[in-house]
């Protein structure tokens, strides 16, 4: 039987446990952020992030905030998107085998609308920052060769939104959503490919100037490492039509940078999703050993220690 005194001790212990978890998380550090001329800069205790949408296609720059040498910057640029055939039916874009249908849609270099910052707080501390850039453009693809469609490809009214999320729970990374609406497919058995270019530079340089060292794709086929940074691709995207949401298969691949570009190419291929909008969320991060998320079991141990102290204090007071 649980007595009234035991209930009091249990309740206070539970309160202490719950109160200890956000306190420990808050000690990981803060988030600083600013916006000027369509360039957003965000820093945490582990990573620095700059998102540029001014006079260039959307461009992410990340660096290790703990590297004082001053180290390298890593540049990930969202270059274009295009429809392609899937020659072997595996859902992966192979630039040596698969054929692009028509010209790619190159992302605009101007007219990106900034949303402003949306912050989340724990007391007075900012624990998460969200923002986005949005653009609307009209694109008319050139017909593929050989051309087997009855009608010429129609102009597309595209809307592209890039949403960025930085959370104090994971100080060494940033997540970004890519939302696309208005894509008109030429074929229902093709794939839509998002192309990124990954490069590096000395810290503080606006653009990538070299090919990152040790560029590699892991066994899963969804995570790429380059220098002291990484890019991870989610295995599924989501297609929506306003009333229904469904998963879309995603496959990632890479290749050499194309002529005229510096760096490696990363291709993210999406299966057919009809006339629905597409929402996808990759992640960029730094291979930092300085700041890591505190595992749940460690949080529970820390919380448990606080609970023990609180319970002992209450028991001693009652016994007096």
PDB file of C-alpha atoms in Angstrom, residues 34-152:
ATOM      1  CA  UNK A  34      21.251  36.905 -37.694  1.00  0.00           C
ATOM      2  CA  UNK A  35      19.930  37.842 -41.144  1.00  0.00           C
ATOM      3  CA  UNK A  36      21.163  40.510 -43.559  1.00  0.00           C
ATOM      4  CA  UNK A  37      20.811  40.858 -47.350  1.00  0.00           C
ATOM      5  CA  UNK A  38      19.241  37.398 -47.707  1.00  0.00           C
ATOM      6  CA  UNK A  39      22.136  35.748 -45.906  1.00  0.00           C
ATOM      7  CA  UNK A  40      21.393  33.949 -42.628  1.00  0.00           C
ATOM      8  CA  UNK A  41      24.172  33.018 -40.207  1.00  0.00           C
ATOM      9  CA  UNK A  42      23.534  30.697 -37.256  1.00  0.00           C
ATOM     10  CA  UNK A  43      26.101  29.381 -34.777  1.00  0.00           C
ATOM     11  CA  UNK A  44      25.948  26.895 -31.927  1.00  0.00           C
ATOM     12  CA  UNK A  45      28.694  25.539 -29.666  1.00  0.00           C
ATOM     13  CA  UNK A  46      29.584  22.986 -32.353  1.00  0.00           C
ATOM     14  CA  UNK A  47      28.596  24.204 -35.819  1.00  0.00           C
ATOM     15  CA  UNK A  48      28.460  27.395 -37.827  1.00  0.00           C
ATOM     16  CA  UNK A  49      25.898  27.663 -40.625  1.00  0.00           C
ATOM     17  CA  UNK A  50      25.474  30.247 -43.365  1.00  0.00           C
ATOM     18  CA  UNK A  51      22.561  30.040 -45.817  1.00  0.00           C
ATOM     19  CA  UNK A  52      22.903  32.339 -48.817  1.00  0.00           C
ATOM     20  CA  UNK A  53      20.084  33.155 -51.241  1.00  0.00           C
ATOM     21  CA  UNK A  54      21.412  36.433 -52.649  1.00  0.00           C
ATOM     22  CA  UNK A  55      22.613  36.599 -56.273  1.00  0.00           C
ATOM     23  CA  UNK A  56      23.215  32.838 -56.332  1.00  0.00           C
ATOM     24  CA  UNK A  57      21.335  29.564 -56.125  1.00  0.00           C
ATOM     25  CA  UNK A  58      20.650  28.397 -52.536  1.00  0.00           C
ATOM     26  CA  UNK A  59      23.985  27.733 -50.899  1.00  0.00           C
ATOM     27  CA  UNK A  60      24.699  26.166 -47.492  1.00  0.00           C
ATOM     28  CA  UNK A  61      28.052  26.724 -45.799  1.00  0.00           C
ATOM     29  CA  UNK A  62      28.959  24.868 -42.594  1.00  0.00           C
ATOM     30  CA  UNK A  63      32.067  24.825 -40.406  1.00  0.00           C
ATOM     31  CA  UNK A  64      33.316  23.498 -37.080  1.00  0.00           C
ATOM     32  CA  UNK A  65      32.928  26.188 -34.413  1.00  0.00           C
ATOM     33  CA  UNK A  66      35.533  24.398 -32.262  1.00  0.00           C
ATOM     34  CA  UNK A  67      38.249  24.505 -34.921  1.00  0.00           C
ATOM     35  CA  UNK A  68      40.428  27.540 -34.181  1.00  0.00           C
ATOM     36  CA  UNK A  69      43.033  26.943 -36.905  1.00  0.00           C
ATOM     37  CA  UNK A  70      40.609  28.451 -38.440  1.00  0.00           C
ATOM     38  CA  UNK A  71      39.909  25.297 -40.447  1.00  0.00           C
ATOM     39  CA  UNK A  72      37.750  24.665 -43.494  1.00  0.00           C
ATOM     40  CA  UNK A  73      34.304  25.633 -44.703  1.00  0.00           C
ATOM     41  CA  UNK A  74      32.133  23.069 -46.475  1.00  0.00           C
ATOM     42  CA  UNK A  75      29.783  24.276 -49.198  1.00  0.00           C
ATOM     43  CA  UNK A  76      26.649  22.418 -50.311  1.00  0.00           C
ATOM     44  CA  UNK A  77      24.860  24.115 -53.206  1.00  0.00           C
ATOM     45  CA  UNK A  78      21.417  23.129 -54.523  1.00  0.00           C
ATOM     46  CA  UNK A  79      22.124  23.528 -58.239  1.00  0.00           C
ATOM     47  CA  UNK A  80      19.212  22.163 -60.250  1.00  0.00           C
ATOM     48  CA  UNK A  81      16.569  19.486 -60.659  1.00  0.00           C
ATOM     49  CA  UNK A  82      15.634  17.396 -63.669  1.00  0.00           C
ATOM     50  CA  UNK A  83      13.651  14.391 -64.817  1.00  0.00           C
ATOM     51  CA  UNK A  84      15.558  11.319 -66.010  1.00  0.00           C
ATOM     52  CA  UNK A  85      14.915   7.773 -67.119  1.00  0.00           C
ATOM     53  CA  UNK A  86      15.778   4.953 -64.723  1.00  0.00           C
ATOM     54  CA  UNK A  87      17.606   2.584 -67.057  1.00  0.00           C
ATOM     55  CA  UNK A  88      17.998  -0.375 -64.703  1.00  0.00           C
ATOM     56  CA  UNK A  89      14.904   0.326 -62.594  1.00  0.00           C
ATOM     57  CA  UNK A  90      16.752   0.603 -59.268  1.00  0.00           C
ATOM     58  CA  UNK A  91      15.621   4.154 -58.502  1.00  0.00           C
ATOM     59  CA  UNK A  92      19.219   5.452 -58.428  1.00  0.00           C
ATOM     60  CA  UNK A  93      20.414   8.166 -60.803  1.00  0.00           C
ATOM     61  CA  UNK A  94      23.579   7.047 -62.587  1.00  0.00           C
ATOM     62  CA  UNK A  95      25.007   9.958 -64.612  1.00  0.00           C
ATOM     63  CA  UNK A  96      26.974   7.523 -66.765  1.00  0.00           C
ATOM     64  CA  UNK A  97      23.913   5.491 -67.772  1.00  0.00           C
ATOM     65  CA  UNK A  98      20.634   7.322 -67.178  1.00  0.00           C
ATOM     66  CA  UNK A  99      19.439   9.968 -69.624  1.00  0.00           C
ATOM     67  CA  UNK A 100      18.088  13.345 -68.608  1.00  0.00           C
ATOM     68  CA  UNK A 101      14.793  14.329 -70.182  1.00  0.00           C
ATOM     69  CA  UNK A 102      15.285  17.807 -71.577  1.00  0.00           C
ATOM     70  CA  UNK A 103      17.111  20.647 -69.901  1.00  0.00           C
ATOM     71  CA  UNK A 104      17.357  20.855 -66.095  1.00  0.00           C
ATOM     72  CA  UNK A 105      15.581  23.493 -64.044  1.00  0.00           C
ATOM     73  CA  UNK A 106      18.344  25.658 -62.598  1.00  0.00           C
ATOM     74  CA  UNK A 107      17.307  27.214 -59.325  1.00  0.00           C
ATOM     75  CA  UNK A 108      16.858  31.010 -59.412  1.00  0.00           C
ATOM     76  CA  UNK A 109      19.582  33.315 -58.128  1.00  0.00           C
ATOM     77  CA  UNK A 110      17.215  36.103 -57.050  1.00  0.00           C
ATOM     78  CA  UNK A 111      13.767  36.827 -55.572  1.00  0.00           C
ATOM     79  CA  UNK A 112      14.072  34.432 -52.637  1.00  0.00           C
ATOM     80  CA  UNK A 113      11.661  35.589 -49.924  1.00  0.00           C
ATOM     81  CA  UNK A 114      12.914  35.264 -46.340  1.00  0.00           C
ATOM     82  CA  UNK A 115      10.341  34.203 -43.738  1.00  0.00           C
ATOM     83  CA  UNK A 116      11.926  35.712 -40.662  1.00  0.00           C
ATOM     84  CA  UNK A 117      12.961  33.656 -37.635  1.00  0.00           C
ATOM     85  CA  UNK A 118      10.709  31.368 -35.635  1.00  0.00           C
ATOM     86  CA  UNK A 119      12.274  30.624 -32.251  1.00  0.00           C
ATOM     87  CA  UNK A 120      11.560  28.061 -29.557  1.00  0.00           C
ATOM     88  CA  UNK A 121      12.464  28.891 -25.955  1.00  0.00           C
ATOM     89  CA  UNK A 122      13.287  27.086 -22.745  1.00  0.00           C
ATOM     90  CA  UNK A 123      12.862  29.914 -20.280  1.00  0.00           C
ATOM     91  CA  UNK A 124      15.019  32.733 -21.648  1.00  0.00           C
ATOM     92  CA  UNK A 125      17.207  30.399 -23.719  1.00  0.00           C
ATOM     93  CA  UNK A 126      16.647  29.884 -27.442  1.00  0.00           C
ATOM     94  CA  UNK A 127      16.678  26.114 -27.993  1.00  0.00           C
ATOM     95  CA  UNK A 128      15.594  25.985 -31.654  1.00  0.00           C
ATOM     96  CA  UNK A 129      15.563  28.335 -34.635  1.00  0.00           C
ATOM     97  CA  UNK A 130      13.568  27.851 -37.841  1.00  0.00           C
ATOM     98  CA  UNK A 131      13.440  29.919 -41.036  1.00  0.00           C
ATOM     99  CA  UNK A 132      12.805  29.462 -44.730  1.00  0.00           C
ATOM    100  CA  UNK A 133      13.441  30.906 -48.175  1.00  0.00           C
ATOM    101  CA  UNK A 134      10.708  30.655 -50.832  1.00  0.00           C
ATOM    102  CA  UNK A 135      10.759  31.259 -54.575  1.00  0.00           C
ATOM    103  CA  UNK A 136       8.221  31.016 -57.400  1.00  0.00           C
ATOM    104  CA  UNK A 137       9.314  30.602 -61.008  1.00  0.00           C
ATOM    105  CA  UNK A 138       8.033  29.396 -64.380  1.00  0.00           C
ATOM    106  CA  UNK A 139       9.933  26.660 -66.178  1.00  0.00           C
ATOM    107  CA  UNK A 140       9.366  25.189 -69.634  1.00  0.00           C
ATOM    108  CA  UNK A 141      11.514  22.105 -70.280  1.00  0.00           C
ATOM    109  CA  UNK A 142      12.883  21.398 -73.730  1.00  0.00           C
ATOM    110  CA  UNK A 143      11.563  18.156 -75.256  1.00  0.00           C
ATOM    111  CA  UNK A 144      13.784  15.103 -74.832  1.00  0.00           C
ATOM    112  CA  UNK A 145      15.394  13.433 -77.826  1.00  0.00           C
ATOM    113  CA  UNK A 146      14.019  11.153 -79.185  1.00  0.00           C
ATOM    114  CA  UNK A 147      10.671  12.821 -78.504  1.00  0.00           C
ATOM    115  CA  UNK A 148       7.693  10.478 -78.097  1.00  0.00           C
ATOM    116  CA  UNK A 149       5.131  12.652 -76.297  1.00  0.00           C
ATOM    117  CA  UNK A 150       1.962  13.702 -78.107  1.00  0.00           C
ATOM    118  CA  UNK A 151       2.206  17.305 -76.878  1.00  0.00           C
ATOM    119  CA  UNK A 152       5.046  19.656 -76.098  1.00  0.00           C
TER     120      UNK A 152
END
